[in-house]
Amino acid sequence: MGVANIPYPDGGGCAQQNATLHLSYNSLPDLFINENIYITQATYLDGDVYYDPPIRLINEYLMFTTVEELVNKFTWEILGRMCHLLQDMSVPTHAHGDAHNLCDDGINYDTYETWVGAGVAPYNSPYLSISHNGMSGFLNPIGKDKPLYYLMYRVQQVADHFGSNGPYNGDGNDYLPVTTPSYYNIPLYTLPSSPTSVNDFACCTDLAGELCYNRDGTSLQNRINIRDATLPLAISGTAGILYWFAVETGLITNIVVQNNFTGGTVKVNTVVRNSPYDYSNIVGLLLSLEAVTPQNGSDGYQHIWNNFAPNARSLWQILKGSSTYDILPPNIQHNFVTTQADNKATYLAGLRKNYKIDVDHQTEFNGLQADQLVKYIVEQNSDQISAPVLSPLNPAYCFAGWTDGNSQNSRTITPTDNATYTALYKIPSKSNNQYAFSSNSQKKLVKTSDGILHKVYSSMGRVWYEKSTDNGVTWTIENYGQPLSSNESKLPAIDISSSSNEIIIVWQEKYNETYKIRLAHYSRPGPNLVFHDVYNDAVYYPTTSYSHDAMPVISWGDNKILVVWKEGGLLFI
């Protein structure tokens, strides 16, 4: 090679002359993109010159060529050799390191390699009859921890499953030295069975006489099995190397398009694809991305493109390295021309959870009426749900609040998950509990000095307080038409003050798996009840299950209140 002006390590430079240059490079993509090629040694007619550290080769050092020409020559030569080496890994005798030759020169030839690549009789190009065994696409190394190692390993391990018939290391095996990450865990057990020992190989029974060369060879079926399992990998692995090089050098862009939740679908160039979707696009071509809405994710939520609710609006985002960029304006479709800067970027469709809200009606005698209202509310947003004042099932049923304690039939909610809200519907002065009034020693009915009747009872697993102003002909549910507590409750008792104007009620209420004794004080006139725990939780922790009937009773006189209940055979006051 004609060179000139290459500097010597100790100063000066060489004259124009022929020399052999020893060159190195950092990586193939760096060589191709940045033309970084380095001189480590120059061999002249009068001796060698070494460079430590190496110096970068530039056009000024070359007489009859350019760095660009050398880079192109080296790049495609090296890339071709990489493809050749990977293809060698698809041949069992190469995978084993089993010495062989292609002709009879004292080293056994390998029956499979000789057979599969032969283009003339008697073999007649068996590689043309390949069966792909359901394979499609190519081995994609992008995103793997070691892309080139992954390709070589994937091809070599399948070939290693099959035996070969050279003199050394001919046994096939299913040993996998690497199984994590999961893409290294190759299902070798799905491959056709293979001879496990050189001694198991039969002569080439499909060939006659001297064509067998009296050497151990594989049967025709075994050669076909090897071909159909390994040759598709050689092809798809070679495509993977070329794809890797194109992506790493920016000849094409590799991007990932996905939702901001696991699974679902996205549209890429109007075609619906499973998320995440790896896509390659030639630099400079138009790419169209579109979010699919609505769709149900594997997380149990409906996801939508939110361009209507005020909070948590949807938008596309670009993830590149550790940085995230919003794409504005926030359109459901994003069209752009790809550049090298898009390579290895992730485009994220920012759909939002659309919480499903079910409204059920729990009636006193007709059970649960499910899904009376179904509504969707976008995450971080609020909306109203409602229940009619009178049940559409039976107008005798009156709205009696919600099971979570809310008293408004129309209410505003801000959900944080899919949810079911249950409205209670009750008929005044009715109970679905046959023992509502039969508890011994518990006072259920009183009459105040103004002639108004007051009663308490259990129904629908809760405690109710009603009054009648017409001597029991009609009754109204007090406490704004709701039970005395939204928690499961039972066994109420009632009493009046010595002045016969104030009402006091006591009952047993579920508290975790045990219970507490609750008390409500009603100072008439007026609608409000004042609630008390007879025992403060910080002082008293009953250990008895709620299933135990405590049978609380109450008495009020001389400005003193006495509450008694039963627990474990003992009375508590």
PDB file of C-alpha atoms in Angstrom, residues 275-530:
ATOM      1  CA  SER A 275     -48.344  -3.938  21.901  1.00  0.00           C
ATOM      2  CA  PRO A 276     -45.385  -3.673  22.218  1.00  0.00           C
ATOM      3  CA  TYR A 277     -44.587  -3.723  18.505  1.00  0.00           C
ATOM      4  CA  ASP A 278     -41.022  -3.566  17.137  1.00  0.00           C
ATOM      5  CA  TYR A 279     -40.955  -1.672  13.875  1.00  0.00           C
ATOM      6  CA  SER A 280     -38.182  -0.879  11.433  1.00  0.00           C
ATOM      7  CA  ASN A 281     -38.466   2.012   9.026  1.00  0.00           C
ATOM      8  CA  ILE A 282     -36.065   3.321   6.423  1.00  0.00           C
ATOM      9  CA  VAL A 283     -34.767   6.748   7.409  1.00  0.00           C
ATOM     10  CA  GLY A 284     -36.689   9.498   5.629  1.00  0.00           C
ATOM     11  CA  LEU A 285     -39.986   7.637   5.193  1.00  0.00           C
ATOM     12  CA  LEU A 286     -43.314   8.703   6.707  1.00  0.00           C
ATOM     13  CA  LEU A 287     -44.560   6.751   9.718  1.00  0.00           C
ATOM     14  CA  SER A 288     -48.100   6.927  11.102  1.00  0.00           C
ATOM     15  CA  LEU A 289     -48.904   5.907  14.689  1.00  0.00           C
ATOM     16  CA  GLU A 290     -52.392   5.854  16.175  1.00  0.00           C
ATOM     17  CA  ALA A 291     -53.757   4.887  19.585  1.00  0.00           C
ATOM     18  CA  VAL A 292     -56.558   2.319  19.635  1.00  0.00           C
ATOM     19  CA  THR A 293     -59.503   3.413  21.778  1.00  0.00           C
ATOM     20  CA  PRO A 294     -61.298   2.065  23.698  1.00  0.00           C
ATOM     21  CA  GLN A 295     -59.597  -1.209  24.545  1.00  0.00           C
ATOM     22  CA  ASN A 296     -59.461  -3.551  27.506  1.00  0.00           C
ATOM     23  CA  GLY A 297     -56.083  -4.296  29.047  1.00  0.00           C
ATOM     24  CA  SER A 298     -54.913  -7.396  30.871  1.00  0.00           C
ATOM     25  CA  ASP A 299     -54.904  -5.234  34.017  1.00  0.00           C
ATOM     26  CA  GLY A 300     -58.708  -5.406  34.179  1.00  0.00           C
ATOM     27  CA  TYR A 301     -59.358  -1.817  33.079  1.00  0.00           C
ATOM     28  CA  GLN A 302     -60.811  -0.212  30.010  1.00  0.00           C
ATOM     29  CA  HIS A 303     -58.324   2.245  28.505  1.00  0.00           C
ATOM     30  CA  ILE A 304     -59.296   5.203  26.341  1.00  0.00           C
ATOM     31  CA  TRP A 305     -57.775   8.176  24.583  1.00  0.00           C
ATOM     32  CA  ASN A 306     -58.906  10.997  26.873  1.00  0.00           C
ATOM     33  CA  ASN A 307     -59.471  14.177  24.907  1.00  0.00           C
ATOM     34  CA  PHE A 308     -62.676  15.188  26.722  1.00  0.00           C
ATOM     35  CA  ALA A 309     -62.372  14.870  30.531  1.00  0.00           C
ATOM     36  CA  PRO A 310     -60.453  17.799  32.078  1.00  0.00           C
ATOM     37  CA  ASN A 311     -57.799  15.834  33.977  1.00  0.00           C
ATOM     38  CA  ALA A 312     -55.283  13.167  32.870  1.00  0.00           C
ATOM     39  CA  ARG A 313     -55.455  14.071  29.189  1.00  0.00           C
ATOM     40  CA  SER A 314     -53.926  11.607  26.733  1.00  0.00           C
ATOM     41  CA  LEU A 315     -50.820  12.246  24.652  1.00  0.00           C
ATOM     42  CA  TRP A 316     -48.031  10.430  22.851  1.00  0.00           C
ATOM     43  CA  GLN A 317     -44.592  10.345  24.455  1.00  0.00           C
ATOM     44  CA  ILE A 318     -41.109   9.468  23.217  1.00  0.00           C
ATOM     45  CA  LEU A 319     -38.818   7.488  25.519  1.00  0.00           C
ATOM     46  CA  LYS A 320     -35.146   7.719  24.536  1.00  0.00           C
ATOM     47  CA  GLY A 321     -32.601   6.471  27.032  1.00  0.00           C
ATOM     48  CA  SER A 322     -33.503   7.981  30.393  1.00  0.00           C
ATOM     49  CA  SER A 323     -35.376  10.932  28.860  1.00  0.00           C
ATOM     50  CA  THR A 324     -39.091  11.312  28.144  1.00  0.00           C
ATOM     51  CA  TYR A 325     -40.539  13.848  25.707  1.00  0.00           C
ATOM     52  CA  ASP A 326     -44.187  14.821  25.261  1.00  0.00           C
ATOM     53  CA  ILE A 327     -45.523  15.049  21.717  1.00  0.00           C
ATOM     54  CA  LEU A 328     -47.720  18.104  21.255  1.00  0.00           C
ATOM     55  CA  PRO A 329     -50.407  18.792  20.238  1.00  0.00           C
ATOM     56  CA  PRO A 330     -51.915  15.720  21.944  1.00  0.00           C
ATOM     57  CA  ASN A 331     -53.531  14.123  18.894  1.00  0.00           C
ATOM     58  CA  ILE A 332     -54.593  10.485  18.860  1.00  0.00           C
ATOM     59  CA  GLN A 333     -52.636  10.064  15.606  1.00  0.00           C
ATOM     60  CA  HIS A 334     -48.972  11.018  15.274  1.00  0.00           C
ATOM     61  CA  ASN A 335     -47.443  11.225  11.792  1.00  0.00           C
ATOM     62  CA  PHE A 336     -43.749  11.962  11.294  1.00  0.00           C
ATOM     63  CA  VAL A 337     -40.781  11.340   9.004  1.00  0.00           C
ATOM     64  CA  THR A 338     -38.244   9.052  10.657  1.00  0.00           C
ATOM     65  CA  THR A 339     -34.678  10.216  11.208  1.00  0.00           C
ATOM     66  CA  GLN A 340     -31.610   8.564  12.672  1.00  0.00           C
ATOM     67  CA  ALA A 341     -32.509  10.232  15.978  1.00  0.00           C
ATOM     68  CA  ASP A 342     -35.574   7.951  16.178  1.00  0.00           C
ATOM     69  CA  ASN A 343     -33.424   4.832  16.302  1.00  0.00           C
ATOM     70  CA  LYS A 344     -34.024   2.767  19.470  1.00  0.00           C
ATOM     71  CA  ALA A 345     -36.766   5.125  20.639  1.00  0.00           C
ATOM     72  CA  THR A 346     -40.028   3.971  22.214  1.00  0.00           C
ATOM     73  CA  TYR A 347     -43.265   5.701  21.254  1.00  0.00           C
ATOM     74  CA  LEU A 348     -45.771   5.447  24.080  1.00  0.00           C
ATOM     75  CA  ALA A 349     -49.521   5.843  23.575  1.00  0.00           C
ATOM     76  CA  GLY A 350     -50.775   7.554  26.729  1.00  0.00           C
ATOM     77  CA  LEU A 351     -54.211   6.044  27.171  1.00  0.00           C
ATOM     78  CA  ARG A 352     -56.027   6.519  30.470  1.00  0.00           C
ATOM     79  CA  LYS A 353     -57.880   4.135  32.716  1.00  0.00           C
ATOM     80  CA  ASN A 354     -61.617   4.448  32.263  1.00  0.00           C
ATOM     81  CA  TYR A 355     -63.037   3.188  35.523  1.00  0.00           C
ATOM     82  CA  LYS A 356     -66.214   1.161  35.278  1.00  0.00           C
ATOM     83  CA  ILE A 357     -68.767   2.231  37.868  1.00  0.00           C
ATOM     84  CA  ASP A 358     -71.717  -0.078  38.550  1.00  0.00           C
ATOM     85  CA  VAL A 359     -74.718   1.028  40.597  1.00  0.00           C
ATOM     86  CA  ASP A 360     -76.674  -1.804  42.224  1.00  0.00           C
ATOM     87  CA  HIS A 361     -79.972  -1.610  44.126  1.00  0.00           C
ATOM     88  CA  GLN A 362     -80.201  -3.699  47.292  1.00  0.00           C
ATOM     89  CA  THR A 363     -83.895  -4.188  48.019  1.00  0.00           C
ATOM     90  CA  GLU A 364     -85.454  -5.400  51.221  1.00  0.00           C
ATOM     91  CA  PHE A 365     -87.437  -8.282  49.764  1.00  0.00           C
ATOM     92  CA  ASN A 366     -86.391  -8.649  46.117  1.00  0.00           C
ATOM     93  CA  GLY A 367     -82.683  -9.132  46.608  1.00  0.00           C
ATOM     94  CA  LEU A 368     -79.915  -7.373  44.719  1.00  0.00           C
ATOM     95  CA  GLN A 369     -80.807  -5.681  41.451  1.00  0.00           C
ATOM     96  CA  ALA A 370     -77.399  -5.497  39.756  1.00  0.00           C
ATOM     97  CA  ASP A 371     -76.153  -3.016  37.151  1.00  0.00           C
ATOM     98  CA  GLN A 372     -79.046  -0.570  37.397  1.00  0.00           C
ATOM     99  CA  LEU A 373     -76.595   2.029  36.148  1.00  0.00           C
ATOM    100  CA  VAL A 374     -73.247   1.492  34.405  1.00  0.00           C
ATOM    101  CA  LYS A 375     -70.998   4.488  33.967  1.00  0.00           C
ATOM    102  CA  TYR A 376     -67.374   5.106  32.996  1.00  0.00           C
ATOM    103  CA  ILE A 377     -65.245   7.819  34.596  1.00  0.00           C
ATOM    104  CA  VAL A 378     -61.709   8.639  33.423  1.00  0.00           C
ATOM    105  CA  GLU A 379     -59.039   8.338  36.104  1.00  0.00           C
ATOM    106  CA  GLN A 380     -58.368  11.508  38.153  1.00  0.00           C
ATOM    107  CA  ASN A 381     -61.780  12.883  37.153  1.00  0.00           C
ATOM    108  CA  SER A 382     -65.118  13.253  38.942  1.00  0.00           C
ATOM    109  CA  ASP A 383     -68.689  12.666  37.860  1.00  0.00           C
ATOM    110  CA  GLN A 384     -72.125  12.054  39.314  1.00  0.00           C
ATOM    111  CA  ILE A 385     -73.975   8.831  39.957  1.00  0.00           C
ATOM    112  CA  SER A 386     -77.537   8.634  41.183  1.00  0.00           C
ATOM    113  CA  ALA A 387     -80.268   6.331  42.390  1.00  0.00           C
ATOM    114  CA  PRO A 388     -83.973   7.191  42.018  1.00  0.00           C
ATOM    115  CA  VAL A 389     -85.884   8.204  45.143  1.00  0.00           C
ATOM    116  CA  LEU A 390     -88.438   5.468  44.454  1.00  0.00           C
ATOM    117  CA  SER A 391     -87.337   2.122  43.087  1.00  0.00           C
ATOM    118  CA  PRO A 392     -88.363   1.415  39.474  1.00  0.00           C
ATOM    119  CA  LEU A 393     -88.900  -2.181  40.603  1.00  0.00           C
ATOM    120  CA  ASN A 394     -91.581  -1.253  43.150  1.00  0.00           C
ATOM    121  CA  PRO A 395     -92.572   2.327  44.074  1.00  0.00           C
ATOM    122  CA  ALA A 396     -93.163   1.167  47.653  1.00  0.00           C
ATOM    123  CA  TYR A 397     -89.385   0.944  47.981  1.00  0.00           C
ATOM    124  CA  CYS A 398     -87.812   4.206  49.124  1.00  0.00           C
ATOM    125  CA  PHE A 399     -84.183   5.161  48.653  1.00  0.00           C
ATOM    126  CA  ALA A 400     -82.515   4.583  52.041  1.00  0.00           C
ATOM    127  CA  GLY A 401     -78.952   5.747  51.398  1.00  0.00           C
ATOM    128  CA  TRP A 402     -75.864   3.969  50.150  1.00  0.00           C
ATOM    129  CA  THR A 403     -74.081   1.089  51.810  1.00  0.00           C
ATOM    130  CA  ASP A 404     -70.990   3.282  52.285  1.00  0.00           C
ATOM    131  CA  GLY A 405     -72.990   5.726  54.434  1.00  0.00           C
ATOM    132  CA  ASN A 406     -73.626   8.466  51.875  1.00  0.00           C
ATOM    133  CA  SER A 407     -77.182   9.816  52.162  1.00  0.00           C
ATOM    134  CA  GLN A 408     -77.596  11.695  48.867  1.00  0.00           C
ATOM    135  CA  ASN A 409     -79.349   9.862  46.075  1.00  0.00           C
ATOM    136  CA  SER A 410     -77.340  11.952  43.574  1.00  0.00           C
ATOM    137  CA  ARG A 411     -73.678  12.172  44.511  1.00  0.00           C
ATOM    138  CA  THR A 412     -70.295  13.119  43.050  1.00  0.00           C
ATOM    139  CA  ILE A 413     -67.519  10.528  43.090  1.00  0.00           C
ATOM    140  CA  THR A 414     -63.825  10.553  42.131  1.00  0.00           C
ATOM    141  CA  PRO A 415     -62.981   6.867  41.668  1.00  0.00           C
ATOM    142  CA  THR A 416     -59.507   5.386  41.961  1.00  0.00           C
ATOM    143  CA  ASP A 417     -60.520   1.958  40.672  1.00  0.00           C
ATOM    144  CA  ASN A 418     -63.387   0.070  39.103  1.00  0.00           C
ATOM    145  CA  ALA A 419     -66.115   0.180  41.720  1.00  0.00           C
ATOM    146  CA  THR A 420     -69.645  -0.867  42.592  1.00  0.00           C
ATOM    147  CA  TYR A 421     -71.900   1.452  44.586  1.00  0.00           C
ATOM    148  CA  THR A 422     -74.969  -0.077  46.193  1.00  0.00           C
ATOM    149  CA  ALA A 423     -78.118   1.905  46.987  1.00  0.00           C
ATOM    150  CA  LEU A 424     -80.456   0.599  49.681  1.00  0.00           C
ATOM    151  CA  TYR A 425     -84.197   0.401  48.998  1.00  0.00           C
ATOM    152  CA  LYS A 426     -86.569  -0.212  51.885  1.00  0.00           C
ATOM    153  CA  ILE A 427     -90.290  -0.282  52.553  1.00  0.00           C
ATOM    154  CA  PRO A 428     -91.108   1.641  55.756  1.00  0.00           C
ATOM    155  CA  SER A 429     -92.235  -0.471  58.714  1.00  0.00           C
ATOM    156  CA  LYS A 430     -91.231  -3.713  56.965  1.00  0.00           C
ATOM    157  CA  SER A 431     -88.437  -6.139  57.786  1.00  0.00           C
ATOM    158  CA  ASN A 432     -86.902  -9.108  56.044  1.00  0.00           C
ATOM    159  CA  ASN A 433     -85.744 -10.408  59.441  1.00  0.00           C
ATOM    160  CA  GLN A 434     -88.346 -12.645  61.077  1.00  0.00           C
ATOM    161  CA  TYR A 435     -86.816 -11.912  64.492  1.00  0.00           C
ATOM    162  CA  ALA A 436     -86.891  -8.130  64.085  1.00  0.00           C
ATOM    163  CA  PHE A 437     -89.144  -7.602  67.148  1.00  0.00           C
ATOM    164  CA  SER A 438     -88.767 -10.870  69.062  1.00  0.00           C
ATOM    165  CA  SER A 439     -85.639 -10.269  71.165  1.00  0.00           C
ATOM    166  CA  ASN A 440     -86.324 -10.966  74.846  1.00  0.00           C
ATOM    167  CA  SER A 441     -85.917  -8.070  77.293  1.00  0.00           C
ATOM    168  CA  GLN A 442     -85.216  -5.524  74.530  1.00  0.00           C
ATOM    169  CA  LYS A 443     -87.590  -2.594  74.352  1.00  0.00           C
ATOM    170  CA  LYS A 444     -88.500  -1.954  70.693  1.00  0.00           C
ATOM    171  CA  LEU A 445     -91.377   0.553  70.951  1.00  0.00           C
ATOM    172  CA  VAL A 446     -91.856   3.729  73.017  1.00  0.00           C
ATOM    173  CA  LYS A 447     -94.266   6.661  73.061  1.00  0.00           C
ATOM    174  CA  THR A 448     -93.160  10.200  73.826  1.00  0.00           C
ATOM    175  CA  SER A 449     -95.302  12.705  75.711  1.00  0.00           C
ATOM    176  CA  ASP A 450     -96.444  14.314  72.464  1.00  0.00           C
ATOM    177  CA  GLY A 451     -98.158  11.070  71.429  1.00  0.00           C
ATOM    178  CA  ILE A 452     -95.603  10.083  68.772  1.00  0.00           C
ATOM    179  CA  LEU A 453     -94.659   6.413  68.526  1.00  0.00           C
ATOM    180  CA  HIS A 454     -91.009   5.428  68.062  1.00  0.00           C
ATOM    181  CA  LYS A 455     -89.708   1.969  67.183  1.00  0.00           C
ATOM    182  CA  VAL A 456     -86.437   0.259  66.288  1.00  0.00           C
ATOM    183  CA  TYR A 457     -85.850  -3.042  64.510  1.00  0.00           C
ATOM    184  CA  SER A 458     -83.447  -4.958  62.258  1.00  0.00           C
ATOM    185  CA  SER A 459     -83.768  -5.443  58.515  1.00  0.00           C
ATOM    186  CA  MET A 460     -81.348  -5.929  55.609  1.00  0.00           C
ATOM    187  CA  GLY A 461     -78.560  -6.557  58.137  1.00  0.00           C
ATOM    188  CA  ARG A 462     -78.908  -3.051  59.578  1.00  0.00           C
ATOM    189  CA  VAL A 463     -80.764  -1.201  62.332  1.00  0.00           C
ATOM    190  CA  TRP A 464     -83.644   1.194  61.563  1.00  0.00           C
ATOM    191  CA  TYR A 465     -85.456   3.842  63.577  1.00  0.00           C
ATOM    192  CA  GLU A 466     -88.991   4.918  62.592  1.00  0.00           C
ATOM    193  CA  LYS A 467     -91.725   7.119  64.028  1.00  0.00           C
ATOM    194  CA  SER A 468     -95.481   7.409  63.575  1.00  0.00           C
ATOM    195  CA  THR A 469     -97.580  10.507  64.200  1.00  0.00           C
ATOM    196  CA  ASP A 470    -100.923   8.796  63.543  1.00  0.00           C
ATOM    197  CA  ASN A 471    -100.805   6.152  66.242  1.00  0.00           C
ATOM    198  CA  GLY A 472     -99.077   3.562  64.048  1.00  0.00           C
ATOM    199  CA  VAL A 473    -101.166   3.823  60.874  1.00  0.00           C
ATOM    200  CA  THR A 474     -98.193   5.094  58.852  1.00  0.00           C
ATOM    201  CA  TRP A 475     -94.504   5.188  59.621  1.00  0.00           C
ATOM    202  CA  THR A 476     -91.532   7.217  58.363  1.00  0.00           C
ATOM    203  CA  ILE A 477     -87.879   6.195  58.467  1.00  0.00           C
ATOM    204  CA  GLU A 478     -85.856   8.619  60.560  1.00  0.00           C
ATOM    205  CA  ASN A 479     -82.145   9.496  60.257  1.00  0.00           C
ATOM    206  CA  TYR A 480     -82.856  10.964  56.804  1.00  0.00           C
ATOM    207  CA  GLY A 481     -84.367   7.687  55.632  1.00  0.00           C
ATOM    208  CA  GLN A 482     -81.188   5.724  56.322  1.00  0.00           C
ATOM    209  CA  PRO A 483     -80.158   2.978  58.742  1.00  0.00           C
ATOM    210  CA  LEU A 484     -78.528   4.116  61.966  1.00  0.00           C
ATOM    211  CA  SER A 485     -75.177   2.855  60.662  1.00  0.00           C
ATOM    212  CA  SER A 486     -73.820   1.829  57.276  1.00  0.00           C
ATOM    213  CA  ASN A 487     -72.063  -1.081  59.011  1.00  0.00           C
ATOM    214  CA  GLU A 488     -73.717  -4.414  59.627  1.00  0.00           C
ATOM    215  CA  SER A 489     -75.826  -4.080  62.787  1.00  0.00           C
ATOM    216  CA  LYS A 490     -78.490  -5.924  64.797  1.00  0.00           C
ATOM    217  CA  LEU A 491     -80.501  -6.195  68.041  1.00  0.00           C
ATOM    218  CA  PRO A 492     -81.520  -2.580  68.743  1.00  0.00           C
ATOM    219  CA  ALA A 493     -83.259  -1.383  71.911  1.00  0.00           C
ATOM    220  CA  ILE A 494     -84.898   1.994  72.641  1.00  0.00           C
ATOM    221  CA  ASP A 495     -85.844   4.118  75.627  1.00  0.00           C
ATOM    222  CA  ILE A 496     -86.987   7.665  76.380  1.00  0.00           C
ATOM    223  CA  SER A 497     -85.828  10.203  78.932  1.00  0.00           C
ATOM    224  CA  SER A 498     -87.694  10.906  82.138  1.00  0.00           C
ATOM    225  CA  SER A 499     -89.076  14.015  80.450  1.00  0.00           C
ATOM    226  CA  SER A 500     -90.482  11.712  77.756  1.00  0.00           C
ATOM    227  CA  ASN A 501     -89.123  13.929  74.963  1.00  0.00           C
ATOM    228  CA  GLU A 502     -85.670  12.532  74.205  1.00  0.00           C
ATOM    229  CA  ILE A 503     -84.954   9.225  72.499  1.00  0.00           C
ATOM    230  CA  ILE A 504     -81.952   7.015  73.108  1.00  0.00           C
ATOM    231  CA  ILE A 505     -81.168   3.875  71.094  1.00  0.00           C
ATOM    232  CA  VAL A 506     -78.551   1.171  71.611  1.00  0.00           C
ATOM    233  CA  TRP A 507     -77.538  -1.692  69.294  1.00  0.00           C
ATOM    234  CA  GLN A 508     -74.809  -4.214  68.460  1.00  0.00           C
ATOM    235  CA  GLU A 509     -72.624  -3.249  65.474  1.00  0.00           C
ATOM    236  CA  LYS A 510     -70.015  -5.299  63.647  1.00  0.00           C
ATOM    237  CA  TYR A 511     -66.446  -4.092  64.162  1.00  0.00           C
ATOM    238  CA  ASN A 512     -63.858  -6.054  62.176  1.00  0.00           C
ATOM    239  CA  GLU A 513     -64.664  -9.645  63.199  1.00  0.00           C
ATOM    240  CA  THR A 514     -65.945  -8.697  66.669  1.00  0.00           C
ATOM    241  CA  TYR A 515     -68.421  -5.977  67.618  1.00  0.00           C
ATOM    242  CA  LYS A 516     -69.032  -2.782  69.515  1.00  0.00           C
ATOM    243  CA  ILE A 517     -72.085  -1.439  71.344  1.00  0.00           C
ATOM    244  CA  ARG A 518     -73.316   1.771  69.704  1.00  0.00           C
ATOM    245  CA  LEU A 519     -75.634   4.421  71.123  1.00  0.00           C
ATOM    246  CA  ALA A 520     -77.614   7.195  69.415  1.00  0.00           C
ATOM    247  CA  HIS A 521     -79.208  10.133  71.222  1.00  0.00           C
ATOM    248  CA  TYR A 522     -82.144  11.961  69.623  1.00  0.00           C
ATOM    249  CA  SER A 523     -83.093  15.266  71.228  1.00  0.00           C
ATOM    250  CA  ARG A 524     -86.484  16.292  69.900  1.00  0.00           C
ATOM    251  CA  PRO A 525     -87.688  18.303  68.144  1.00  0.00           C
ATOM    252  CA  GLY A 526     -85.203  18.164  65.300  1.00  0.00           C
ATOM    253  CA  PRO A 527     -83.981  15.553  62.818  1.00  0.00           C
ATOM    254  CA  ASN A 528     -80.449  15.013  64.043  1.00  0.00           C
ATOM    255  CA  LEU A 529     -79.174  11.972  65.900  1.00  0.00           C
ATOM    256  CA  VAL A 530     -75.977  12.180  67.941  1.00  0.00           C
TER     257      VAL A 530
END
